[in-house]
């Protein structure tokens, strides 16, 4: 891991994302929302990078750009040196097998009509990997990895038969089943209680170790980012204001906004119930 | 090994096995809905009426085998040459050429089911697919499809059918079914489209997109199961309108003349001049049309309440 630690996996250069509110006949585009403003960021291979900022600062937008759920208004994003802005067809599909996302709300991110097996197996089916039997064993194996064990017990269940924490594990399983190189985790524990959150953090760390994955961990919680991340970036109103190792950000913040963020952060606001 | 596995609740670690669980899911959901459905007074009434007509429709297959003169179309009682009232051999009487009216009524039930269900089914499938594509694709395609839907929706379907059949002569029953389906998809597609709009930005759709799923896969694998209950709800209402359109068409003399149906019976009683002195001929098909369409309407209303818990509470209170 150390060998490759310094090469960057994701590179964002001057990335801006504007949302133009739906145009009507009378309103000319006076009010456009700038969600990200000239963002430069690089994420190193094998690290867990924390993106911290308050609500509405553009964290989710940045994550969605990286998995190409959204296109940047301007600027370039590259994965391992090759641009992802312009990917199409087979090369886009190939990119999709390398980059995955874990969503915030486990109650919204699983299709209620698909079984756990179908949900986790979908990326394999879509990417045309393995035959039915191989996919089955891969899904069972992945269930074990995310701590839904024994896998057979969960294989044929439906989301409504699982707790929130278990659902999020399923979502994590879906994200890692292709063994991607990069995962965007958008506030994966903000809907869950503190004990579950800690378990999921441990799971993410374990996944990073096993697969040498790079993770972008999005959160509004500095304590969580400190616990989990190697480096932290602080985002404020669409601008990255400070990037440093977790230790430095917490111990020796430079930017006034970071200082403010640390001041207002209750030590462990995990357990506010 | 992570410790939290041991902390899972008991039911989560239950030993239920694969296939059983899968069946369980659907059976359970179905039974749950069915229970709410059948406890609902509207649903119960609808189901009972429907059951009676279903028995009639099935009986129509048997009756001609008892005696060939009970064939609804070609079976003629050799002793009778004018319309006669109810008797022991002809429970509802005969028409003016000696055909058994009860046999015709049974046949009419069968035809009503075929026409109603099949045209409702086609219009639902068409409306659902168009609605999903329109909502999912958005943009110009969406605009185009919805404008088309608007145009078709405001066309009076009965008038169109009348014009078409006066242009092309009398249609056979399947063409009528098909035209009704074509005329009746827009309402469904509007509803399905708006449902699709609310689904398409849901995270589970986006997760599938991130995994590389194609648009077709997202539409049919992820959106369709979520809109299917709504489509079926609309199907029951479509059945009602299809039966009415077919009956009206037949009564006006544009039906399929080789096919007995309730509308056709009404057409014959009118045409043979027995409208006002053969109530045994006039009333049964008229009442049947009303009751069967009522039954499907009640089913639809009851299903509405099953699908929408808010309505259910209001209905109970
Ligand atoms: N689809 C959209 N259309 C218009 N504006 C949007 C859209 N998505 C996001 N925005 C705007 O972009 C800004 C950043 O939103 P974003 O969701 O990235 O914030 P966030 O940091 O993830 O917030 P939270 O912590 O609440 O999730 C917000 O002002 C938001 O209103
Ligand atoms: Mg967000």
Coordinates of C-alpha atoms and ligand atoms in Angstrom, one line a residue:
Chain A
X1 CA 0.0 0.0 0.0
X2 CA 2.7 2.4 0.9
X3 CA 4.4 1.9 -2.5
X4 CA 1.5 3.4 -4.4
X5 CA 0.3 5.7 -1.7
X6 CA 1.6 8.8 -3.4
X7 CA 0.2 8.3 -6.9
X8 CA -3.1 10.0 -7.2
X9 CA -6.1 8.0 -8.4
X10 CA -8.6 10.8 -8.8
X11 CA -7.8 14.2 -10.1
X12 CA -10.2 17.2 -10.3
X13 CA -9.0 20.3 -12.0
X14 CA -11.0 23.6 -11.9
X15 CA -14.3 21.7 -11.6
X16 CA -17.3 23.9 -11.5
X17 CA -20.9 22.7 -11.2
X18 CA -23.8 25.0 -11.7
X19 CA -27.4 24.1 -11.5
X20 CA -29.7 26.1 -13.7
X21 CA -33.2 26.2 -12.3
X22 CA -35.8 25.1 -14.7
X23 CA -36.3 27.7 -17.3
X24 CA -39.7 29.3 -17.8
X25 CA -40.6 31.7 -20.5
X26 CA -40.4 34.8 -18.3
X27 CA -37.5 34.1 -16.1
X28 CA -34.1 34.5 -17.7
X29 CA -31.4 32.7 -15.9
X30 CA -30.8 35.2 -13.1
X31 CA -30.5 32.7 -10.3
X32 CA -28.1 29.9 -10.9
X33 CA -26.9 27.8 -8.1
X34 CA -23.1 27.3 -8.0
X35 CA -22.8 24.0 -6.2
X36 CA -19.1 23.6 -6.8
X37 CA -16.7 26.5 -7.6
X38 CA -13.3 25.8 -9.3
X39 CA -12.5 22.8 -7.3
X40 CA -9.0 21.3 -7.5
X41 CA -8.6 18.0 -5.6
X42 CA -6.6 14.9 -5.9
X43 CA -7.3 11.7 -4.0
X44 CA -4.4 9.2 -3.6
X45 CA -4.6 5.6 -4.3
X46 CA -5.5 3.5 -1.2
X47 CA -6.4 6.4 1.1
X48 CA -9.7 7.2 2.8
X49 CA -10.3 10.8 2.0
X50 CA -12.8 12.7 4.1
X51 CA -14.8 15.5 2.7
X52 CA -16.3 17.6 5.5
X53 CA -18.6 20.5 5.2
X54 CA -22.0 21.7 6.4
X55 CA -25.3 21.0 4.7
X56 CA -25.6 22.5 1.2
X57 CA -21.8 23.0 0.8
X58 CA -21.7 20.8 -2.2
X59 CA -20.4 17.5 -0.8
X60 CA -23.0 15.3 -2.5
X61 CA -22.5 17.1 -5.8
X62 CA -18.8 16.5 -5.7
X63 CA -19.4 12.8 -5.1
X64 CA -22.0 12.5 -7.8
X65 CA -19.6 14.2 -10.3
X66 CA -16.9 11.6 -9.5
X67 CA -19.2 8.7 -10.3
X68 CA -20.6 10.5 -13.3
X69 CA -24.1 10.7 -12.1
X70 CA -23.7 14.4 -13.0
X71 CA -21.6 16.2 -15.6
X72 CA -19.4 19.2 -14.5
X73 CA -20.3 22.5 -16.0
X74 CA -16.6 23.1 -16.6
X75 CA -13.3 21.6 -15.5
X76 CA -11.8 18.1 -15.8
X77 CA -12.0 15.0 -13.8
X78 CA -9.6 12.1 -14.4
X79 CA -9.3 8.6 -13.0
X80 CA -5.7 7.3 -13.1
X81 CA -4.8 10.0 -15.5
X82 CA -7.5 9.5 -18.1
X83 CA -10.3 11.9 -18.5
X84 CA -13.8 10.6 -17.4
X85 CA -15.8 13.6 -18.7
X86 CA -16.1 12.3 -22.2
X87 CA -16.5 8.6 -21.7
X88 CA -19.2 6.9 -23.7
X89 CA -20.5 3.5 -24.5
X90 CA -18.2 0.6 -23.6
X91 CA -15.5 2.7 -22.0
X92 CA -18.2 4.3 -19.8
X93 CA -19.4 0.9 -18.8
X94 CA -15.8 -0.1 -18.0
X95 CA -15.5 3.0 -15.9
X96 CA -18.7 2.1 -14.1
X97 CA -17.1 -1.2 -13.0
X98 CA -14.2 0.7 -11.4
X99 CA -16.1 3.4 -9.4
X100 CA -19.1 2.8 -7.1
X101 CA -21.2 4.7 -4.7
X102 CA -22.8 4.1 -1.3
X103 CA -25.8 6.4 -0.8
X104 CA -26.9 8.2 2.3
X105 CA -30.4 6.7 2.9
X106 CA -30.5 2.9 3.1
X107 CA -34.3 3.0 3.0
X108 CA -34.2 4.7 -0.4
X109 CA -31.2 3.0 -2.0
X110 CA -32.6 -0.5 -2.3
X111 CA -35.4 -1.4 -4.6
X112 CA -38.1 -2.8 -2.4
X113 CA -39.1 -5.3 -5.1
X114 CA -35.7 -6.9 -5.6
X115 CA -34.3 -9.5 -3.3
X116 CA -31.0 -9.0 -1.6
X117 CA -29.4 -11.5 -4.0
X118 CA -30.8 -9.6 -7.0
X119 CA -29.7 -6.3 -5.6
X120 CA -26.1 -7.3 -4.9
X121 CA -25.9 -9.4 -8.0
X122 CA -27.1 -6.7 -10.4
X123 CA -23.7 -5.1 -11.0
X124 CA -22.3 -8.5 -11.9
X125 CA -25.2 -9.2 -14.3
X126 CA -24.9 -5.8 -15.8
X127 CA -21.2 -6.0 -16.3
X128 CA -21.6 -9.6 -17.7
X129 CA -19.4 -11.2 -15.1
X130 CA -19.5 -15.0 -14.4
X131 CA -22.4 -17.4 -14.9
X132 CA -25.3 -17.9 -12.6
X133 CA -23.5 -20.2 -10.2
X134 CA -20.4 -18.1 -10.0
X135 CA -22.4 -15.0 -9.4
X136 CA -24.3 -16.8 -6.6
X137 CA -21.1 -17.7 -4.8
X138 CA -19.7 -14.2 -5.3
X139 CA -22.8 -12.7 -3.8
X140 CA -22.8 -15.1 -0.9
X141 CA -19.1 -14.4 -0.3
X142 CA -19.7 -10.6 -0.4
X143 CA -22.6 -11.0 2.1
X144 CA -20.1 -12.6 4.5
X145 CA -17.6 -9.9 3.9
X146 CA -20.0 -7.1 4.9
X147 CA -21.0 -9.1 8.0
X148 CA -24.4 -10.4 6.9
X149 CA -23.5 -13.9 7.9
X150 CA -24.5 -16.7 7.2
X151 CA -25.0 -15.4 3.7
X152 CA -27.7 -17.9 2.9
X153 CA -30.0 -16.5 5.5
X154 CA -30.0 -13.1 3.8
X155 CA -29.7 -14.2 0.2
X156 CA -33.4 -14.4 -0.6
X157 CA -34.7 -11.7 1.7
X158 CA -36.3 -8.5 0.7
X159 CA -35.2 -5.1 2.0
X160 CA -38.3 -4.7 4.2
X161 CA -37.1 -7.7 6.1
X162 CA -33.9 -6.0 7.2
X163 CA -33.0 -3.3 9.7
X164 CA -31.5 0.0 8.6
X165 CA -27.9 -1.1 9.5
X166 CA -28.4 -4.3 7.6
X167 CA -29.7 -2.5 4.6
X168 CA -26.6 -0.3 4.5
X169 CA -24.5 -3.4 4.6
X170 CA -26.3 -4.6 1.6
X171 CA -25.7 -1.3 -0.1
X172 CA -22.0 -1.6 0.8
X173 CA -22.0 -5.2 -0.6
X174 CA -23.5 -3.9 -3.9
X175 CA -20.8 -1.3 -4.0
X176 CA -17.9 -3.7 -3.5
X177 CA -19.1 -6.7 -5.4
X178 CA -17.3 -5.6 -8.5
X179 CA -14.2 -4.9 -6.5
X180 CA -14.0 -1.3 -7.7
X181 CA -10.9 0.8 -7.3
X182 CA -12.8 3.8 -5.9
X183 CA -15.9 4.1 -3.7
X184 CA -17.8 7.3 -2.9
X185 CA -19.5 6.9 0.4
X186 CA -22.0 9.8 0.9
X187 CA -22.8 10.1 4.5
X188 CA -23.4 6.4 4.8
X189 CA -24.2 6.4 8.5
X190 CA -26.1 9.7 9.0
X191 CA -29.4 7.9 9.0
X192 CA -28.2 5.2 11.5
X193 CA -27.5 5.2 15.2
X194 CA -24.0 5.6 16.7
X195 CA -23.2 1.9 17.4
X196 CA -24.2 0.9 13.9
X197 CA -22.2 3.8 12.6
X198 CA -19.0 2.6 14.4
X199 CA -19.6 -0.9 13.1
X200 CA -19.9 0.4 9.5
X201 CA -16.7 2.4 9.9
X202 CA -14.9 -0.7 11.0
X203 CA -16.3 -2.5 8.0
X204 CA -15.1 0.3 5.6
X205 CA -11.6 0.1 7.1
X206 CA -11.6 -3.6 6.7
X207 CA -12.7 -3.4 3.1
X208 CA -10.0 -0.9 2.4
X209 CA -7.4 -3.3 3.8
X210 CA -8.8 -6.3 2.0
X211 CA -9.2 -4.8 -1.5
X212 CA -6.8 -1.9 -1.3
X213 CA -9.7 0.4 -2.3
X214 CA -9.7 4.1 -2.3
X215 CA -12.7 5.7 -0.5
X216 CA -14.1 9.2 -0.6
X217 CA -15.9 9.5 2.7
X218 CA -18.4 12.3 2.7
X219 CA -19.6 13.5 6.1
X220 CA -20.7 16.6 8.0
X221 CA -19.1 15.1 11.1
X222 CA -15.5 16.0 11.8
X223 CA -15.2 13.4 14.5
X224 CA -16.2 10.6 12.2
X225 CA -13.8 11.9 9.5
X226 CA -11.0 12.0 12.0
X227 CA -11.7 8.5 13.1
X228 CA -11.8 7.1 9.6
X229 CA -9.8 9.2 7.2
X230 CA -6.1 9.6 6.3
X231 CA -6.7 13.0 4.8
X232 CA -9.5 15.5 5.1
X233 CA -10.7 18.2 2.8
X234 CA -12.9 20.9 4.1
X235 CA -15.5 22.3 1.7
X236 CA -17.4 25.5 2.2
X237 CA -20.0 26.9 -0.2
X238 CA -18.6 24.9 -3.1
X239 CA -15.0 25.7 -2.5
X240 CA -12.4 23.4 -1.0
X241 CA -10.8 25.7 1.6
X242 CA -8.3 23.3 3.2
X243 CA -6.8 19.9 2.6
X244 CA -4.5 18.2 5.0
X245 CA -3.9 15.0 7.0
X246 CA -6.6 14.3 9.5
X247 CA -4.2 14.9 12.3
X248 CA -3.2 18.3 11.1
X249 CA -6.8 19.4 10.2
X250 CA -7.9 18.6 13.8
X251 CA -4.8 19.6 15.6
X252 CA -3.6 22.5 13.6
X253 CA -6.3 24.0 11.4
X254 CA -5.2 26.9 9.2
X255 CA -8.3 28.2 7.5
X256 CA -10.7 30.2 9.7
X257 CA -13.7 28.2 8.5
X258 CA -12.0 25.0 9.6
X259 CA -11.4 26.5 13.0
X260 CA -15.0 27.5 13.2
X261 CA -16.1 24.0 12.2
X262 CA -13.9 22.4 14.9
X263 CA -15.2 24.8 17.5
X264 CA -18.9 24.2 16.8
X265 CA -18.4 20.4 16.6
X266 CA -19.5 18.7 19.8
X267 CA -16.9 16.1 20.6
X268 CA -19.0 13.1 19.7
X269 CA -22.3 14.2 18.3
X270 CA -22.7 10.6 17.1
X271 CA -25.1 9.8 20.0
X272 CA -27.6 12.5 19.8
X273 CA -30.2 9.8 19.2
Chain B
X1 CA -14.0 -11.8 12.4
X2 CA -16.3 -8.9 13.2
X3 CA -18.1 -9.2 16.5
X4 CA -21.3 -7.5 15.6
X5 CA -22.6 -10.6 13.8
X6 CA -23.4 -12.1 17.1
X7 CA -25.4 -9.1 18.1
X8 CA -28.0 -9.5 15.4
X9 CA -31.6 -10.1 16.5
X10 CA -32.9 -13.6 16.6
X11 CA -35.3 -13.4 13.7
X12 CA -32.5 -12.3 11.5
X13 CA -30.6 -15.4 12.1
X14 CA -33.7 -17.6 11.5
X15 CA -33.1 -20.7 9.5
X16 CA -35.7 -20.1 6.8
X17 CA -34.4 -21.3 3.5
X18 CA -34.2 -19.8 0.0
X19 CA -37.1 -20.9 -2.1
X20 CA -39.5 -20.8 0.8
X21 CA -38.6 -17.2 1.7
X22 CA -39.1 -16.2 -1.9
X23 CA -42.5 -17.7 -2.2
X24 CA -43.3 -16.3 1.2
X25 CA -42.7 -12.8 0.2
X26 CA -45.2 -12.8 -2.6
X27 CA -47.7 -15.0 -0.9
X28 CA -47.6 -13.0 2.2
X29 CA -48.1 -9.7 0.4
X30 CA -50.9 -11.1 -1.7
X31 CA -52.7 -12.6 1.3
X32 CA -52.3 -9.3 3.2
X33 CA -53.8 -7.3 0.4
X34 CA -56.5 -9.9 -0.3
X35 CA -57.6 -9.7 3.3
X36 CA -58.0 -5.9 3.3
X37 CA -59.6 -6.2 -0.1
X38 CA -62.2 -8.8 0.9
X39 CA -63.0 -7.1 4.2
X40 CA -63.9 -4.0 2.3
X41 CA -67.6 -3.9 1.6
X42 CA -67.1 -2.6 -2.0
X43 CA -64.5 -5.3 -2.7
X44 CA -66.8 -8.0 -1.3
X45 CA -69.8 -6.9 -3.3
X46 CA -67.7 -6.7 -6.5
X47 CA -66.2 -10.1 -5.9
X48 CA -69.6 -11.7 -5.4
X49 CA -71.1 -10.2 -8.5
X50 CA -68.0 -11.1 -10.5
X51 CA -68.2 -14.6 -9.2
X52 CA -71.8 -15.0 -10.4
X53 CA -70.8 -13.8 -13.9
X54 CA -67.8 -16.0 -14.0
X55 CA -70.0 -19.0 -13.3
X56 CA -72.3 -17.9 -16.1
X57 CA -69.4 -17.5 -18.5
X58 CA -68.1 -21.0 -17.7
X59 CA -71.6 -22.4 -18.0
X60 CA -71.7 -21.1 -21.6
X61 CA -69.2 -23.7 -22.5
X62 CA -71.5 -26.5 -21.2
X63 CA -75.0 -25.5 -22.3
X64 CA -74.7 -26.3 -26.0
X65 CA -73.6 -29.8 -25.1
X66 CA -76.8 -30.5 -23.2
X67 CA -78.9 -30.0 -26.3
X68 CA -77.7 -28.5 -29.6
X69 CA -80.7 -26.3 -29.7
X70 CA -79.1 -24.4 -26.8
X71 CA -76.4 -23.2 -29.0
X72 CA -76.6 -19.4 -28.6
X73 CA -76.0 -18.6 -32.3
X74 CA -77.2 -21.4 -34.4
X75 CA -79.3 -23.5 -32.1
X76 CA -83.0 -23.2 -33.0
X77 CA -85.9 -24.7 -31.2
X78 CA -87.8 -26.4 -34.1
X79 CA -91.2 -25.9 -32.4
X80 CA -90.8 -22.2 -32.0
X81 CA -90.8 -19.5 -34.7
X82 CA -91.7 -16.4 -32.8
X83 CA -90.3 -14.9 -29.6
X84 CA -91.8 -16.6 -26.6
X85 CA -91.6 -15.9 -22.8
X86 CA -89.9 -17.9 -20.1
X87 CA -90.8 -21.6 -19.9
X88 CA -89.3 -24.8 -18.5
X89 CA -87.3 -25.6 -21.7
X90 CA -86.3 -22.0 -22.2
X91 CA -85.8 -20.3 -18.8
X92 CA -85.7 -16.8 -20.2
X93 CA -87.7 -17.5 -23.3
X94 CA -86.6 -17.4 -27.0
X95 CA -85.8 -14.8 -29.5
X96 CA -87.9 -14.3 -32.7
X97 CA -86.2 -17.3 -34.5
X98 CA -86.4 -19.7 -31.6
X99 CA -82.9 -19.3 -30.1
X100 CA -82.6 -19.7 -26.3
X101 CA -82.2 -16.4 -24.6
X102 CA -80.6 -17.9 -21.5
X103 CA -77.9 -19.5 -23.6
X104 CA -77.3 -16.2 -25.3
X105 CA -77.0 -14.4 -21.9
X106 CA -74.4 -16.9 -20.8
X107 CA -72.5 -16.5 -24.0
X108 CA -72.7 -12.8 -23.5
X109 CA -71.1 -13.1 -20.1
X110 CA -68.2 -15.0 -21.7
X111 CA -67.8 -12.4 -24.5
X112 CA -68.0 -9.5 -22.0
X113 CA -65.1 -11.0 -20.0
X114 CA -63.0 -11.6 -23.1
X115 CA -63.6 -8.2 -24.6
X116 CA -63.3 -6.4 -21.2
X117 CA -60.2 -8.2 -19.9
X118 CA -58.3 -8.4 -23.1
X119 CA -58.8 -4.8 -24.2
X120 CA -58.1 -3.6 -20.7
X121 CA -55.0 -5.7 -20.6
X122 CA -53.7 -4.4 -24.0
X123 CA -54.4 -0.8 -23.1
X124 CA -52.7 -1.2 -19.7
X125 CA -49.6 -2.8 -21.2
X126 CA -49.4 0.0 -23.9
X127 CA -50.1 2.7 -21.4
X128 CA -47.6 1.4 -18.9
X129 CA -44.8 1.0 -21.4
X130 CA -45.4 4.4 -23.0
X131 CA -45.8 6.1 -19.6
X132 CA -42.5 4.6 -18.3
X133 CA -40.6 5.6 -21.4
X134 CA -42.1 9.0 -21.5
X135 CA -41.4 9.8 -17.8
X136 CA -37.9 8.2 -17.9
X137 CA -36.7 9.8 -21.1
X138 CA -38.1 13.2 -20.6
X139 CA -37.3 16.0 -23.1
X140 CA -38.7 15.9 -26.6
X141 CA -39.8 12.3 -26.6
X142 CA -41.8 12.9 -23.4
X143 CA -43.5 16.0 -24.9
X144 CA -44.3 14.1 -28.1
X145 CA -45.8 11.1 -26.4
X146 CA -47.8 13.1 -23.9
X147 CA -49.2 15.4 -26.7
X148 CA -50.2 12.3 -28.6
X149 CA -51.8 11.0 -25.4
X150 CA -53.7 14.2 -25.0
X151 CA -55.0 14.1 -28.5
X152 CA -56.2 10.5 -28.2
X153 CA -57.7 11.2 -24.8
X154 CA -60.0 13.9 -26.0
X155 CA -61.2 11.9 -29.0
X156 CA -64.6 10.3 -28.3
X157 CA -63.8 6.6 -28.7
X158 CA -67.3 5.5 -29.5
X159 CA -67.6 8.0 -32.3
X160 CA -64.3 7.1 -33.7
X161 CA -65.3 3.4 -33.7
X162 CA -68.6 4.2 -35.4
X163 CA -66.8 6.2 -38.1
X164 CA -64.2 3.5 -38.6
X165 CA -66.8 0.7 -38.8
X166 CA -69.0 2.7 -41.2
X167 CA -65.9 3.2 -43.4
X168 CA -64.6 -0.4 -43.2
X169 CA -67.7 -2.4 -42.6
X170 CA -68.4 -4.4 -39.5
X171 CA -65.4 -5.4 -37.5
X172 CA -64.8 -8.7 -35.9
X173 CA -64.6 -8.8 -32.2
X174 CA -60.8 -8.8 -31.9
X175 CA -60.4 -5.7 -34.0
X176 CA -62.9 -4.0 -31.7
X177 CA -60.8 -5.1 -28.7
X178 CA -57.7 -3.8 -30.3
X179 CA -59.2 -0.4 -31.2
X180 CA -60.6 0.0 -27.7
X181 CA -57.1 -0.7 -26.4
X182 CA -55.6 1.9 -28.7
X183 CA -58.1 4.5 -27.6
X184 CA -57.8 3.9 -23.9
X185 CA -54.1 3.9 -23.0
X186 CA -53.5 7.6 -22.5
X187 CA -55.1 7.9 -19.1
X188 CA -53.0 5.0 -17.8
X189 CA -49.8 6.4 -19.3
X190 CA -50.3 9.7 -17.6
X191 CA -50.6 8.1 -14.2
X192 CA -47.6 5.8 -14.9
X193 CA -45.6 8.7 -16.2
X194 CA -46.0 10.8 -13.1
X195 CA -45.2 7.7 -10.9
X196 CA -42.1 7.2 -13.0
X197 CA -41.0 10.8 -12.6
X198 CA -41.1 10.4 -8.9
X199 CA -39.1 7.1 -9.1
X200 CA -36.4 8.0 -11.6
X201 CA -34.3 10.1 -9.2
X202 CA -34.6 7.6 -6.3
X203 CA -31.2 6.4 -5.1
X204 CA -31.9 2.8 -6.0
X205 CA -32.2 3.8 -9.6
X206 CA -29.1 5.8 -9.4
X207 CA -27.2 2.9 -7.8
X208 CA -28.2 0.8 -10.7
X209 CA -27.0 3.5 -13.1
X210 CA -23.7 3.7 -11.3
X211 CA -23.3 -0.1 -11.8
X212 CA -23.7 0.4 -15.5
X213 CA -27.3 -0.7 -16.1
X214 CA -28.8 0.2 -19.4
X215 CA -31.9 2.4 -19.7
X216 CA -34.0 -0.6 -20.7
X217 CA -32.9 -2.5 -17.7
X218 CA -33.7 0.4 -15.4
X219 CA -37.1 0.8 -16.9
X220 CA -38.2 -2.8 -16.9
X221 CA -36.3 -4.1 -13.9
X222 CA -36.5 -1.2 -11.5
X223 CA -39.4 1.0 -12.5
X224 CA -41.9 -1.5 -13.7
X225 CA -42.3 -3.6 -10.5
X226 CA -42.9 -0.3 -8.7
X227 CA -45.7 0.9 -11.1
X228 CA -47.3 -2.5 -11.7
X229 CA -49.8 -2.3 -8.8
X230 CA -51.0 1.0 -10.1
X231 CA -51.4 -0.3 -13.6
X232 CA -53.5 -3.2 -12.4
X233 CA -55.7 -0.8 -10.5
X234 CA -56.3 1.0 -13.7
X235 CA -57.0 -2.2 -15.5
X236 CA -60.2 -2.8 -13.5
X237 CA -61.5 0.7 -14.6
X238 CA -60.5 0.0 -18.2
X239 CA -62.5 -3.2 -18.1
X240 CA -65.6 -1.3 -17.3
X241 CA -65.2 1.2 -20.1
X242 CA -64.3 -1.6 -22.6
X243 CA -67.4 -3.6 -21.9
X244 CA -69.6 -0.4 -22.2
X245 CA -68.0 0.6 -25.5
X246 CA -68.5 -2.9 -27.0
X247 CA -72.1 -3.0 -25.8
X248 CA -72.9 0.4 -27.2
X249 CA -71.2 -0.4 -30.5
X250 CA -73.1 -3.7 -30.8
X251 CA -76.4 -2.2 -29.9
X252 CA -76.0 0.5 -32.5
X253 CA -75.5 -2.2 -35.0
X254 CA -71.8 -2.0 -35.6
X255 CA -70.8 -5.0 -33.6
X256 CA -69.5 -8.3 -34.8
X257 CA -72.7 -10.0 -36.2
X258 CA -71.3 -13.5 -36.0
X259 CA -70.8 -13.1 -32.3
X260 CA -73.5 -13.1 -29.6
X261 CA -73.0 -10.5 -27.0
X262 CA -75.2 -8.6 -24.6
X263 CA -75.1 -5.5 -26.8
X264 CA -75.9 -7.7 -29.8
X265 CA -78.9 -9.2 -27.9
X266 CA -80.2 -5.6 -27.3
X267 CA -79.6 -4.9 -31.0
X268 CA -81.7 -7.9 -32.0
X269 CA -84.5 -7.2 -29.6
X270 CA -84.7 -3.7 -31.1
X271 CA -84.4 -4.7 -34.7
X272 CA -87.0 -7.4 -34.5
X273 CA -89.4 -4.9 -33.0
X274 CA -89.8 -6.7 -29.7
X275 CA -88.3 -3.9 -27.6
X276 CA -91.6 -3.0 -25.9
X277 CA -93.4 -6.3 -25.6
X278 CA -90.6 -8.7 -24.7
X279 CA -89.2 -7.5 -21.3
X280 CA -87.8 -11.1 -20.8
X281 CA -85.6 -10.4 -23.8
X282 CA -84.7 -6.8 -23.1
X283 CA -84.0 -6.7 -19.4
X284 CA -81.5 -9.5 -18.8
X285 CA -78.7 -8.2 -21.0
X286 CA -79.3 -4.7 -19.9
X287 CA -79.1 -5.6 -16.3
X288 CA -76.1 -7.8 -16.9
X289 CA -74.2 -5.0 -18.5
X290 CA -74.9 -2.7 -15.6
X291 CA -74.0 -5.2 -13.0
X292 CA -70.8 -6.5 -14.5
X293 CA -69.5 -3.0 -15.1
X294 CA -70.5 -2.1 -11.6
X295 CA -68.6 -5.1 -10.3
X296 CA -65.4 -4.0 -12.0
X297 CA -65.9 -0.5 -10.8
X298 CA -66.3 -1.7 -7.3
X299 CA -63.2 -3.8 -7.6
X300 CA -61.2 -0.8 -8.8
X301 CA -62.4 1.3 -5.9
X302 CA -61.6 -1.4 -3.4
X303 CA -58.2 -1.9 -4.9
X304 CA -57.7 1.8 -4.7
X305 CA -58.2 1.6 -0.9
X306 CA -55.8 -1.4 -0.6
X307 CA -53.1 0.5 -2.5
X308 CA -53.6 3.8 -0.7
X309 CA -53.6 3.4 3.1
X310 CA -54.9 6.9 3.5
X311 CA -58.1 6.1 1.7
X312 CA -58.4 2.9 3.7
X313 CA -58.5 4.8 7.0
X314 CA -61.1 7.2 5.7
X315 CA -63.3 4.4 4.4
X316 CA -63.2 2.6 7.8
X317 CA -63.9 5.6 9.9
Ligands
LIG1 N1 -30.4 18.9 -8.8 C1 -30.2 20.1 -8.3 N2 -30.8 21.2 -8.8 C2 -30.6 22.5 -8.3 N3 -29.8 22.7 -7.3 C3 -29.1 21.6 -6.7 C4 -29.3 20.3 -7.2 N4 -28.6 19.5 -6.4 C5 -28.0 20.3 -5.5 N5 -28.3 21.6 -5.7 C6 -27.8 22.7 -4.9 O1 -26.4 22.6 -4.8 C7 -25.9 22.9 -3.5 C8 -25.1 21.8 -2.9 O2 -25.9 20.6 -2.7 P1 -25.3 19.3 -2.2 O3 -26.4 18.3 -2.2 O4 -24.1 18.9 -2.9 O5 -25.0 19.6 -0.6 P2 -24.4 18.7 0.5 O6 -23.2 19.2 1.0 O7 -24.4 17.3 0.1 O8 -25.5 18.9 1.6 P3 -26.1 17.8 2.7 O9 -25.1 17.7 3.8 O10 -27.4 18.4 3.2 O11 -26.3 16.5 2.0 C9 -27.1 23.2 -2.7 O12 -27.3 24.6 -2.6 C10 -28.3 22.6 -3.4 O13 -29.4 23.4 -3.3
LIG2 MG1 -25.5 15.5 0.7

